[in-house]
Coordinates of C-alpha atoms and ligand atoms in Angstrom, one line a residue:
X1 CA 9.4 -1.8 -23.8
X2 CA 10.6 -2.9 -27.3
X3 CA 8.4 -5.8 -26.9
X4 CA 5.0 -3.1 -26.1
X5 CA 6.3 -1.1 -29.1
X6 CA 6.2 -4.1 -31.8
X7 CA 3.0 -5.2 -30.3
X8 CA 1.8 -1.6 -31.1
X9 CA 3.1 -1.9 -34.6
X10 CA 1.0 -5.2 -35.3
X11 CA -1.8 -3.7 -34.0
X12 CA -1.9 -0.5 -36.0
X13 CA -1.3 -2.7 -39.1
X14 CA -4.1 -5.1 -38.8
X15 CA -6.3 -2.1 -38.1
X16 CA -5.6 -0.3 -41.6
X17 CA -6.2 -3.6 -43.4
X18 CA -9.5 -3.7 -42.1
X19 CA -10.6 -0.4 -42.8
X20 CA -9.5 0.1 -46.6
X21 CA -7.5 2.4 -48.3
X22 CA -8.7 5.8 -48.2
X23 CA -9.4 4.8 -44.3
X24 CA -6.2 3.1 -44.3
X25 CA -4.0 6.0 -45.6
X26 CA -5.0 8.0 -42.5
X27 CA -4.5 5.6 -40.0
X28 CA -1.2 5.0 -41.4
X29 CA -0.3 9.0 -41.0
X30 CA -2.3 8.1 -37.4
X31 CA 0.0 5.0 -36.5
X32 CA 2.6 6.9 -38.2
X33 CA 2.3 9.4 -35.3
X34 CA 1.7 6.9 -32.7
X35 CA 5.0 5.4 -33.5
X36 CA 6.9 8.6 -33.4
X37 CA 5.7 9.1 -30.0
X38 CA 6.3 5.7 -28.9
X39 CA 9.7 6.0 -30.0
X40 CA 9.9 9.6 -28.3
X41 CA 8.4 7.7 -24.9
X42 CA 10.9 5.1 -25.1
X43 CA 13.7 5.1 -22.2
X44 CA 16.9 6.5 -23.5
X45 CA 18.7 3.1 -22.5
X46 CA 19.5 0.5 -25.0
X47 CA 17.5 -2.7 -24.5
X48 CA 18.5 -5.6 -26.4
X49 CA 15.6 -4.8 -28.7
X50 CA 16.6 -1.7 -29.9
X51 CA 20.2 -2.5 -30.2
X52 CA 19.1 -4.9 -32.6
X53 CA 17.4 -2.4 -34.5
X54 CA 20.3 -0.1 -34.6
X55 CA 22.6 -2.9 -35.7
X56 CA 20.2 -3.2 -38.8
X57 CA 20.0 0.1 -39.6
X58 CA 23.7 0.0 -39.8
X59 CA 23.6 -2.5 -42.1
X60 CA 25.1 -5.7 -39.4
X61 CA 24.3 -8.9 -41.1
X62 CA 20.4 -9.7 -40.1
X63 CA 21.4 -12.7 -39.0
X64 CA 24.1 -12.0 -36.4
X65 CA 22.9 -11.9 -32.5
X66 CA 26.0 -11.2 -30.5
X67 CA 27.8 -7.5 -30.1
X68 CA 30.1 -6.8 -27.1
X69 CA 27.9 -5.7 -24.3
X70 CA 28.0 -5.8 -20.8
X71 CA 25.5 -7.6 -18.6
X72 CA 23.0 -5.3 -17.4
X73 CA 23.4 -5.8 -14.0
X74 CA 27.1 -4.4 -14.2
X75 CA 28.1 -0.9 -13.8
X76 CA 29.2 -0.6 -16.6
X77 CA 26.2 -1.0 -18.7
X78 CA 24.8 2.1 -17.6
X79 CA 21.8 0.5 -17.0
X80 CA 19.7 2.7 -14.0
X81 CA 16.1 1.4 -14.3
X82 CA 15.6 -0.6 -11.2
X83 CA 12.1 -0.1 -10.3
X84 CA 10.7 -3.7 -10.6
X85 CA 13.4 -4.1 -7.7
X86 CA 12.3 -1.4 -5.8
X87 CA 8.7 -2.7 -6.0
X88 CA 9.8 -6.4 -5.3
X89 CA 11.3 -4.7 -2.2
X90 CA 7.7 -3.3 -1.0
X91 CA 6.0 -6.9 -1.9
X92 CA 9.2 -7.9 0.7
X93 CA 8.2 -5.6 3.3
X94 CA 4.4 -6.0 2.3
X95 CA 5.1 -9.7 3.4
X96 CA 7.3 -9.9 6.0
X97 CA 5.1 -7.1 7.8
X98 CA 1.9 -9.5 7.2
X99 CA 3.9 -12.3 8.9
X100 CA 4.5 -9.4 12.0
X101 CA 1.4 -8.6 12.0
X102 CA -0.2 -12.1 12.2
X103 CA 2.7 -13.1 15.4
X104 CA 1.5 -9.9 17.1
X105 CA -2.1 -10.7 17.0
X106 CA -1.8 -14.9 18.0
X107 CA 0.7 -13.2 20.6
X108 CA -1.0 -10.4 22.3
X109 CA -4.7 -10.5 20.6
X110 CA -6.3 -6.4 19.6
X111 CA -4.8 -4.4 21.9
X112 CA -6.2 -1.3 20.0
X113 CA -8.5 0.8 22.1
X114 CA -9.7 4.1 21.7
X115 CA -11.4 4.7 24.7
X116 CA -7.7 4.4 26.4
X117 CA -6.0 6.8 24.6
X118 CA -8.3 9.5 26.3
X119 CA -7.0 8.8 29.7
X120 CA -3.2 9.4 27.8
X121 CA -4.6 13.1 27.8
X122 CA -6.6 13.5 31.0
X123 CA -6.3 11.7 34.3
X124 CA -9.5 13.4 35.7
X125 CA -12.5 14.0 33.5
X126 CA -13.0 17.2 35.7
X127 CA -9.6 18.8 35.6
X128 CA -8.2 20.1 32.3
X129 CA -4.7 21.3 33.0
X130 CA -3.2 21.2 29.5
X131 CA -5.6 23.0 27.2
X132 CA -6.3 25.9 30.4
X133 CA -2.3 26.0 30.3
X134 CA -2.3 27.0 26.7
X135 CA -5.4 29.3 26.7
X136 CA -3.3 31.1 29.6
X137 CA -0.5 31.4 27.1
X138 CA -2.2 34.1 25.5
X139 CA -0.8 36.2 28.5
X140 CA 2.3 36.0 26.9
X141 CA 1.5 37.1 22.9
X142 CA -0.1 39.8 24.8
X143 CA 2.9 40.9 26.6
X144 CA 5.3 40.7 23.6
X145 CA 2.3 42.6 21.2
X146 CA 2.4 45.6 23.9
X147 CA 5.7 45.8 24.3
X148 CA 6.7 46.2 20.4
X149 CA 3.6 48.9 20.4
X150 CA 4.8 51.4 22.7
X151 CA 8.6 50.4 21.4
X152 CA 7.0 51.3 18.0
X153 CA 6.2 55.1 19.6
X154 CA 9.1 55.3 21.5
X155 CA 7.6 55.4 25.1
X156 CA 9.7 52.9 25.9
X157 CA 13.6 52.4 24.9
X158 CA 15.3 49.7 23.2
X159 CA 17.0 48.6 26.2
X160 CA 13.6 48.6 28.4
X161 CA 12.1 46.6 25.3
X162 CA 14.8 44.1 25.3
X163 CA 15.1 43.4 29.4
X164 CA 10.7 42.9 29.3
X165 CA 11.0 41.1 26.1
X166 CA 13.7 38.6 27.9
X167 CA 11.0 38.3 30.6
X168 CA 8.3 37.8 28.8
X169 CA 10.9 34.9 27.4
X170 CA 12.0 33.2 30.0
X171 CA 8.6 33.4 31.7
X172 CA 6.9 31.2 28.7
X173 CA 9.7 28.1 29.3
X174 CA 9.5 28.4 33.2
X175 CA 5.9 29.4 34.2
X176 CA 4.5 26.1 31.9
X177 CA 7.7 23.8 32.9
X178 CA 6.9 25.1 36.9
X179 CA 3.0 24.4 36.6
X180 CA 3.7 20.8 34.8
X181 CA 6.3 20.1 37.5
X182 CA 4.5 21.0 40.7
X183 CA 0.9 20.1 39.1
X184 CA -0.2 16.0 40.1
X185 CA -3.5 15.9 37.6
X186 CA -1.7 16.2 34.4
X187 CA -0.9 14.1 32.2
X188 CA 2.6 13.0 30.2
X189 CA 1.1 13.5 27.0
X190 CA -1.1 16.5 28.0
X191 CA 2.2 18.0 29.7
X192 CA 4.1 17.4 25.9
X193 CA 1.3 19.0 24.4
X194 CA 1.7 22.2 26.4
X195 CA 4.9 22.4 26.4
X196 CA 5.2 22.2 22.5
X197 CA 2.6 24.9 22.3
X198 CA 4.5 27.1 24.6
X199 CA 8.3 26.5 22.9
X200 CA 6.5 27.2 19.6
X201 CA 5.4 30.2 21.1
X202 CA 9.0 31.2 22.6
X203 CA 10.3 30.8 18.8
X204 CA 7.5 33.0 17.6
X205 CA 7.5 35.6 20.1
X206 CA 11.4 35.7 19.6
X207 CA 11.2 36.2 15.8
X208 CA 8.3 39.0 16.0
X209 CA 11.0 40.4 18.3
X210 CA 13.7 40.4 15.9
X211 CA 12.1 42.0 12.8
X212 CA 10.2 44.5 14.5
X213 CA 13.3 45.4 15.6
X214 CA 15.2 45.0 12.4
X215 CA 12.2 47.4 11.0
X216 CA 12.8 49.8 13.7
X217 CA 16.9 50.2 12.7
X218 CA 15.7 50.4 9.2
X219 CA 13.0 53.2 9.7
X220 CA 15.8 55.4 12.2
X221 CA 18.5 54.7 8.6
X222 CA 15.7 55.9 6.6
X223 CA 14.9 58.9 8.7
X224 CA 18.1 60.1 9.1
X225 CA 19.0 60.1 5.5
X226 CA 15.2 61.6 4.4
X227 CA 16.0 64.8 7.5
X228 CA 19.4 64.8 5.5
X229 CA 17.5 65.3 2.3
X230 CA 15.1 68.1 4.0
X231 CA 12.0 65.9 3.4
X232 CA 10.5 63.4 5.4
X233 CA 6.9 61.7 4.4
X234 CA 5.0 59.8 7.2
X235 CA 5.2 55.8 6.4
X236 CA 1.4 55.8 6.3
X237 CA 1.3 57.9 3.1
X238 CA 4.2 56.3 1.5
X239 CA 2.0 52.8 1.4
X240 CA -0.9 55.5 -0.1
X241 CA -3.6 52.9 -0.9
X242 CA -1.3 49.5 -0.8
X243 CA -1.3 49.5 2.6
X244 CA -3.9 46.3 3.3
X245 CA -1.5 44.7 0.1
X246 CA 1.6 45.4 1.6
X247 CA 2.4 46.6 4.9
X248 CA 4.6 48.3 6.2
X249 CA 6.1 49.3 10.0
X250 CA 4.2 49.7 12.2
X251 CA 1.3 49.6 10.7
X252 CA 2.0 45.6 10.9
X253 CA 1.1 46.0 14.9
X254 CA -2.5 45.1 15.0
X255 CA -4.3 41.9 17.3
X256 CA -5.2 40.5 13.8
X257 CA -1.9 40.3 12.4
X258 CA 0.0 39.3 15.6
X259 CA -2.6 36.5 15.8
X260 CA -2.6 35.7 12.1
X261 CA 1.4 34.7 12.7
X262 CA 0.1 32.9 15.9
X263 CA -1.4 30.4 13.7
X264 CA 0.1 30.1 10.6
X265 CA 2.5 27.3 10.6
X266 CA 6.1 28.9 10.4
X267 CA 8.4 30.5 13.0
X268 CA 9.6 33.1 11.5
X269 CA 7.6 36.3 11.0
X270 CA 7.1 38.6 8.2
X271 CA 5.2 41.7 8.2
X272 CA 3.8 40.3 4.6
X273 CA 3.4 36.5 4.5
X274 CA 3.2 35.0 1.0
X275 CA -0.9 34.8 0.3
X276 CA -2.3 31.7 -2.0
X277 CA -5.6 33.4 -4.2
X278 CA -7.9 30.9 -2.5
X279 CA -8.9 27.8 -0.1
X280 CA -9.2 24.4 -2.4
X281 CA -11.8 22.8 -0.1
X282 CA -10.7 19.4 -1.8
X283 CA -7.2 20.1 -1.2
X284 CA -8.4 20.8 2.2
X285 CA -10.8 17.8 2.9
X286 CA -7.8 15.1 1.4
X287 CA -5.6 16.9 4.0
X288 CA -8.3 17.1 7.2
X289 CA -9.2 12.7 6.1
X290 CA -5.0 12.3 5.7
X291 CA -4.9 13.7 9.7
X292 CA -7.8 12.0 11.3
X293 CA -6.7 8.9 9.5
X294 CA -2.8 8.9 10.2
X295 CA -3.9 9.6 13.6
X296 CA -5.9 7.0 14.4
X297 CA -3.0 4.7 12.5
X298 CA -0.2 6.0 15.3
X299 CA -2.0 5.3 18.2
X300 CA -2.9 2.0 17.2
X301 CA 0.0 1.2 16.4
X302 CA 1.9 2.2 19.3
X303 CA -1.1 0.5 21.3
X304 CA -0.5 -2.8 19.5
X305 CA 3.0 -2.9 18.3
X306 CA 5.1 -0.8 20.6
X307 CA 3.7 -0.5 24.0
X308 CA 3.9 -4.7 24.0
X309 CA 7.7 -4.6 22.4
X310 CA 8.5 -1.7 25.1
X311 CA 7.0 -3.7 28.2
X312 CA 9.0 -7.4 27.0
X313 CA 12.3 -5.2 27.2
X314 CA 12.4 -4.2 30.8
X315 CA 13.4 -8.0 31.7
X316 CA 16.8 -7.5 29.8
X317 CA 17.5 -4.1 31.0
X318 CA 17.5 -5.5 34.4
X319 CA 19.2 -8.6 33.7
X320 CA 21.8 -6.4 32.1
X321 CA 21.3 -9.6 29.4
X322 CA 23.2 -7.5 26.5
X323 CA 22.4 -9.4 23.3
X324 CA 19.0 -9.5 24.5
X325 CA 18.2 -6.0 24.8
X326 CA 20.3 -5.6 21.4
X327 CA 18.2 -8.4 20.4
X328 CA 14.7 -5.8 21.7
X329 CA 16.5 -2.8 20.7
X330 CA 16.2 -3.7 17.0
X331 CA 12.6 -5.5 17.4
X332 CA 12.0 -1.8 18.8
X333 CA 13.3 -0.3 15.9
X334 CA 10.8 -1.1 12.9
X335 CA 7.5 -0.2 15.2
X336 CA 9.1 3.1 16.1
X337 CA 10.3 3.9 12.6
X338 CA 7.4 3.4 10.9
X339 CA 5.6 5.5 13.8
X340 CA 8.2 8.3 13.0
X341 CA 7.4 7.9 8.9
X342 CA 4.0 8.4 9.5
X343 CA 4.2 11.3 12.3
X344 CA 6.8 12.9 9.2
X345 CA 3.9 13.0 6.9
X346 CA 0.8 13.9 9.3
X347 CA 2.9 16.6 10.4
X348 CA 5.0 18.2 8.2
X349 CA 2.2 17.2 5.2
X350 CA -0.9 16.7 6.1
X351 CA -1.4 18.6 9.2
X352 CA 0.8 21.9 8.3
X353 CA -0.7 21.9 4.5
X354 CA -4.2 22.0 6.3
X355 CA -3.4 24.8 8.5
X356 CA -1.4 26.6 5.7
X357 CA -4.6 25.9 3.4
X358 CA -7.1 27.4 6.0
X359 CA -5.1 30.4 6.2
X360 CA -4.6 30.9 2.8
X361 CA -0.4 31.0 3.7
X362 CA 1.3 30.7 0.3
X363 CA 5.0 29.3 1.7
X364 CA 4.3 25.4 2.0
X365 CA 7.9 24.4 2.1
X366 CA 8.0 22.8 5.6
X367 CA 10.4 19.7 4.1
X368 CA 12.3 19.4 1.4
X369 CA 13.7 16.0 0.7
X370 CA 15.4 14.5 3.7
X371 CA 15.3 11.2 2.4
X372 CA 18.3 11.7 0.2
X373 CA 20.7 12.7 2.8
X374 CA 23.9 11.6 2.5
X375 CA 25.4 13.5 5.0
X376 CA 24.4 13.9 9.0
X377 CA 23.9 18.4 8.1
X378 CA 22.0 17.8 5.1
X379 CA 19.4 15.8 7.6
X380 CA 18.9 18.3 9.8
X381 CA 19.0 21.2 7.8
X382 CA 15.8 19.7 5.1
X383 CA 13.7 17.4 7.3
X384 CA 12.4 20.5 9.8
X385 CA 12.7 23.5 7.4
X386 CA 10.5 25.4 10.3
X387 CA 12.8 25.1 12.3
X388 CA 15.8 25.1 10.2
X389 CA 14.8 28.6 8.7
X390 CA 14.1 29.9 12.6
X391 CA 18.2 28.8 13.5
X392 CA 19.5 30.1 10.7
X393 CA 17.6 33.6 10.5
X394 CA 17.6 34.0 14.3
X395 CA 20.8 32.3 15.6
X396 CA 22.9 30.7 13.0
X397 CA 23.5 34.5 10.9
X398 CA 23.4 36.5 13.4
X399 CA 26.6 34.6 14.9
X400 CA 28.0 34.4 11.8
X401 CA 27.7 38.3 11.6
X402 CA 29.1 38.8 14.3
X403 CA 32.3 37.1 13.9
X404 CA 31.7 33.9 15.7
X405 CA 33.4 31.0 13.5
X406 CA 30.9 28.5 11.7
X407 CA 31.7 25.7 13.8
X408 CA 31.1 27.4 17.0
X409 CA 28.0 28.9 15.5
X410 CA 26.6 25.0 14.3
X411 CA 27.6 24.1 17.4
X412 CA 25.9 26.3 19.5
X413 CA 22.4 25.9 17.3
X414 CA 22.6 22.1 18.4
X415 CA 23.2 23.0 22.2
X416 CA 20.1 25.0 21.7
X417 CA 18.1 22.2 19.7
X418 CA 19.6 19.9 22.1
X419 CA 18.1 21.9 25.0
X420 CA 14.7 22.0 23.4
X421 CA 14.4 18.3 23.2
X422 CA 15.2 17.6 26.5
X423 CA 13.0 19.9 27.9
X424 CA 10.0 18.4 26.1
X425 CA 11.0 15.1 27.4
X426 CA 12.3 16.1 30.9
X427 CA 9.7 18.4 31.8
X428 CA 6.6 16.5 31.2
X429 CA 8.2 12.6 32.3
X430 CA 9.5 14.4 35.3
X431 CA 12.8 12.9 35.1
X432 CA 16.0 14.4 34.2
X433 CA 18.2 12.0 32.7
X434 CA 20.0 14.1 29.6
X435 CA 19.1 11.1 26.8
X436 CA 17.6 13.5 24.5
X437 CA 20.3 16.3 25.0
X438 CA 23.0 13.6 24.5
X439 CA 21.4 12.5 21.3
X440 CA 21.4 15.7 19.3
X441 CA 24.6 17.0 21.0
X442 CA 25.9 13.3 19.8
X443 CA 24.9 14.4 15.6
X444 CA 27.8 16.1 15.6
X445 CA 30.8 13.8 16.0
X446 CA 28.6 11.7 14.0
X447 CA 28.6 14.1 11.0
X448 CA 32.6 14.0 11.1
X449 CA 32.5 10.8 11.2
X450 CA 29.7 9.9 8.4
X451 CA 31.5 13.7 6.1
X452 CA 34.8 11.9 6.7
X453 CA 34.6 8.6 5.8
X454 CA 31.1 7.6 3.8
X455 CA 30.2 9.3 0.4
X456 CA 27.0 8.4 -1.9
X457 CA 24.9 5.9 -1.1
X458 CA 26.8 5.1 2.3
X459 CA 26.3 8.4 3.4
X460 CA 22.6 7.6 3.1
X461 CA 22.9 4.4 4.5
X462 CA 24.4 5.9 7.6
X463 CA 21.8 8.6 7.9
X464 CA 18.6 6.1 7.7
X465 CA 20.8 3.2 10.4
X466 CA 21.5 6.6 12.7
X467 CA 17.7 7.4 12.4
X468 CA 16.2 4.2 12.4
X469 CA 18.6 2.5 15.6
X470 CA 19.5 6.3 17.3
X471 CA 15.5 6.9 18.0
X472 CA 14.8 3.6 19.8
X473 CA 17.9 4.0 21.8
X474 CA 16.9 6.9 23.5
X475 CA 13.4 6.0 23.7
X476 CA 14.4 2.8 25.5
X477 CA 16.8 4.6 27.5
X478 CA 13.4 6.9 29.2
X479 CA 11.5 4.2 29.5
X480 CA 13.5 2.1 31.6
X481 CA 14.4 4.9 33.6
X482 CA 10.3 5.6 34.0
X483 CA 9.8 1.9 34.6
X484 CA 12.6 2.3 37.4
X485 CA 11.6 5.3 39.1
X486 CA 7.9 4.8 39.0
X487 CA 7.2 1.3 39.1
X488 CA 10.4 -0.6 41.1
X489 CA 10.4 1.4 44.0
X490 CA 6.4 1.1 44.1
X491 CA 6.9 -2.3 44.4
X492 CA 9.6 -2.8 46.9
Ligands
COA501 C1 23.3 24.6 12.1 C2 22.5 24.8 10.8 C3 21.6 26.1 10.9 C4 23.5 24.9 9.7 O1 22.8 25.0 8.5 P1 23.5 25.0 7.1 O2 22.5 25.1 6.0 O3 24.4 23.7 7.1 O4 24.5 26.2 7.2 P2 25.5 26.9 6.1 O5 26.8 27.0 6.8 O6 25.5 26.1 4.9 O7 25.0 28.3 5.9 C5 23.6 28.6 5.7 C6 23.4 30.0 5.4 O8 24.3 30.9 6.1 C7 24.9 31.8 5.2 N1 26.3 32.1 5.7 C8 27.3 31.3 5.7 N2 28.4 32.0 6.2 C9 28.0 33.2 6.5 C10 28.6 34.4 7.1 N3 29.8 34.4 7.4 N4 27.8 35.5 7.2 C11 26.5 35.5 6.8 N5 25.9 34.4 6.3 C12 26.6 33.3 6.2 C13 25.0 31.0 3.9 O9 25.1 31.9 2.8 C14 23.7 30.3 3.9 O10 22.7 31.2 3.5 P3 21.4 30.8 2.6 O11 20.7 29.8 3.4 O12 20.6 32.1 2.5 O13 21.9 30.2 1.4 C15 21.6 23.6 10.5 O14 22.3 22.4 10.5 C16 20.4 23.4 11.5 O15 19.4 24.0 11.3 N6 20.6 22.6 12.6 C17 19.7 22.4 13.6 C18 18.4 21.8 13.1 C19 17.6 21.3 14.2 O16 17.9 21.2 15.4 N7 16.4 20.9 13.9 C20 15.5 20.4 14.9 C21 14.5 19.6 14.2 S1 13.5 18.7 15.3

């Protein structure tokens, strides 16, 4: 930095000797000004440049080069500005990724093929079970919509709106989990696709519950003070002409609305969803290129990189050969970790900001940043805020509220979370085996242990090693016991 300010200095110089002295005299108040901002721009740490400038100032001998300092690499020096290390660590990766890249291809050749990935989704060209599963779904918002309507009028009581709502509830994680389970023609993939649609749905239709609800109590607290008072105007004329602005209950209870919260990306509903002014259709198109793009990059490399990484580690696993699969587990790790990276951002980025952008929803905080955890809670309550803001409006609180202690309450959102993972695994692989339950339930004695003993950066070190080695564990875990159950006793 000194070294780009001096050069600045000589430049501005030559350039005033050139262009004479009325000339000059401005581009002196001109270099004048260009130095003031340089010196404004400059970092606020001392480099040995401007330490020698301050010792002149202070009137040090010209001469004299040597001060007490410390080395800048000590901690001590207060020195913070590592980012030619950082980006020596991406020409690192950069490099030793090239290397990977180069092995996999003399190894296996391009194993990359499109037309493959259809049959992930579909076994039979003919037979769609997954997308007629969802459109079927509608059944459900339906059910929940009708029910909060006559609720809304009072034809029906609380208690007769709670035991159909339960139903309704139950029916969208056991109708979909009974038809994937008894049905042959669908897929894995199609079966994790529905049943993600579906447990969206539950945590939708369970919120739209909730605060209709919650608008109900408040409308009876309001009546019964405004009959108190001896005057009681309809809720329709009280929103007067800002009713499409701002609405209120129940004039929230239309198809359009119910199906407006269907598709907006966020669990939780609100009668009146924060609205941006517009759609920015380049906003939109960088999004729509980001998906299609990151897409296409997942299934290749899971094609290329994983699949073959997967398939070497079943000789191992039999074996029971334990520093080779520890030797496989960790060759596992990078493929899947970089697959989870890039699923983080097509997801939570790319593909929510798109939807969010169509809709014109204003709230776009589905992450917040994650990758400075240095704790185990701090993970899990910033990576899925979607999801996060669901358990803590709809579970976590409401607990709290009602008396139940904070560890009970944390501890029964992760049972639920827990629950939820395994049924998207279990359901569709049609094999219980409890990896995925056993993983989440297991983030809690490993937030003890990582709050107890590991602060700072260690913290964060022990949230990216639980990530990066805790995913490929369970994934390994499945896939032997698919290879097992599907392919061993198929060939005895
Ligand atoms: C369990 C979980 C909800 C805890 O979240 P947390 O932020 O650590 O919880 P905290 O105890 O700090 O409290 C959070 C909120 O509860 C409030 N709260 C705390 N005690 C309360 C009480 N006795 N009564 C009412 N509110 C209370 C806090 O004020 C805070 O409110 P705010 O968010 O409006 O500031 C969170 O870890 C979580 O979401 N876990 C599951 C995540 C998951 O499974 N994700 C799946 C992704 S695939």
């Amino acid at each position: 930095m000194g070294d780009r300010s001096e050069k600045g200095l000589v430049k501005h110089k030559r350039r005033s000797t050139i262009s004479g002295d009325a000339a000059g005299a401005h581009q002196k108040t001109l270099s004048g000004q260009v130095k003031e901002k340089e010196q404004s721009q400059r970092p606020r740490h001392d480099t040995p440049a401007n330490k020698h400038k301050n010792h002149r100032d202070a009137g040090d001998h010209d001469f004299s080069c040597h001060k007490l300092q410390e080395s800048l690499l000590s901690s001590d020096s207060g020195y913070s500005n590592y980012r030619g290390i950082l980006n020596w660590c991406v020409v690192m990766l950069v490099l030793s990724n090239a290397r990977l890249v180069l092995e996999n291809l003399i190894k296996y050749g391009v194993l990359v093929d499109p037309i493959q990935i259809i049959s992930l989704f579909l076994k039979d060209p003919y037979s769609w079970p997954a997308p007629c599963l969802i459109i079927v779904s509608n059944v459900f918002i339906m059910a929940a919509f009708y029910i909060e309507r006559k609720l809304s009028v009072g034809i029906i009581s609380e208690g007769t709106g709670t035991f159909l709502h339960c139903i309704n509830l139950a029916a969208l994680l056991f109708v979909p989990a009974g038809t994937v389970l008894s049905l042959t023609s669908i897929t894995p993939v199609g079966s994790v696709l529905a049943l993600s649609v579906f447990t969206i749905l539950f945590l939708k239709l369970y919120s739209y519950r909730d605060v209709n609800k919650w608008c109900r109590e408040i409308r009876q607290a309001k009546a019964r003070t405004l009959s108190r008072s001896q005057s009681c105007p309809s809720v329709h004329k009280a929103n007067g002409p800002t009713e499409y602005t701002h609405v209120s209950y129940p004039a929230n209870l239309t198809h359009r609305d119910m199906y407006y919260f269907i598709f907006v990306p966020t669990l939780c509903y609100d009668l009146n969803f924060p609205r941006s002014r517009r759609i920015r259709k380049r906003f939109l198109l960088r999004r729509l290129l980001e998906m299609v793009f990151l897409m296409q990059l997942m299934l290749g490399l899971m094609q290329q990189w994983m699949v073959p990484t997967i398939q070497n580690s079943m000789k191992p696993f039999q074996d029971m050969d334990f520093s080779r699969i520890v030797e496989r587990l960790l060759k596992l790790a990078v493929p899947n970790h970089f697959i989870w990276l890039i699923f983080f951002y097509w997801y939570f980025h790319s593909s929510m900001n798109f939807v969010a952008e169509l809709m014109r929803f204003g709230d776009r905080e589905f992450y917040r940043d994650w990758w400075n955890s240095e704790t185990i809670p701090y993970f899990w309550s910033n990576w899925n805020i979607p999801v996060h803001k669901w358990c803590l409006r709809h579970f976590y609180k409401p607990m709290l509220v009602k008396g139940v202690n904070k560890l009970s309450a944390q501890l029964a959102v992760f049972f639920l979370s827990a629950f939820f993972h395994e049924y998207l695994v279990s359901v569709p692989l049609k094999m219980f085996r409890f990896w995925a339950f056993l993983g989440m339930m297991a983030q809690i004695p490993l937030a003890y242990l990582v709050g107890r003993f590991l602060r700072g950066n260690y913290g964060n070190a022990a949230v990216w090693m639980s990530l990066i080695i805790g995913q490929p564990i369970a994934v390994l875990m499945y896939v032997h016991d698919y290879y097992v159950l599907h392919y061993e006793s198929t060939a005895a």
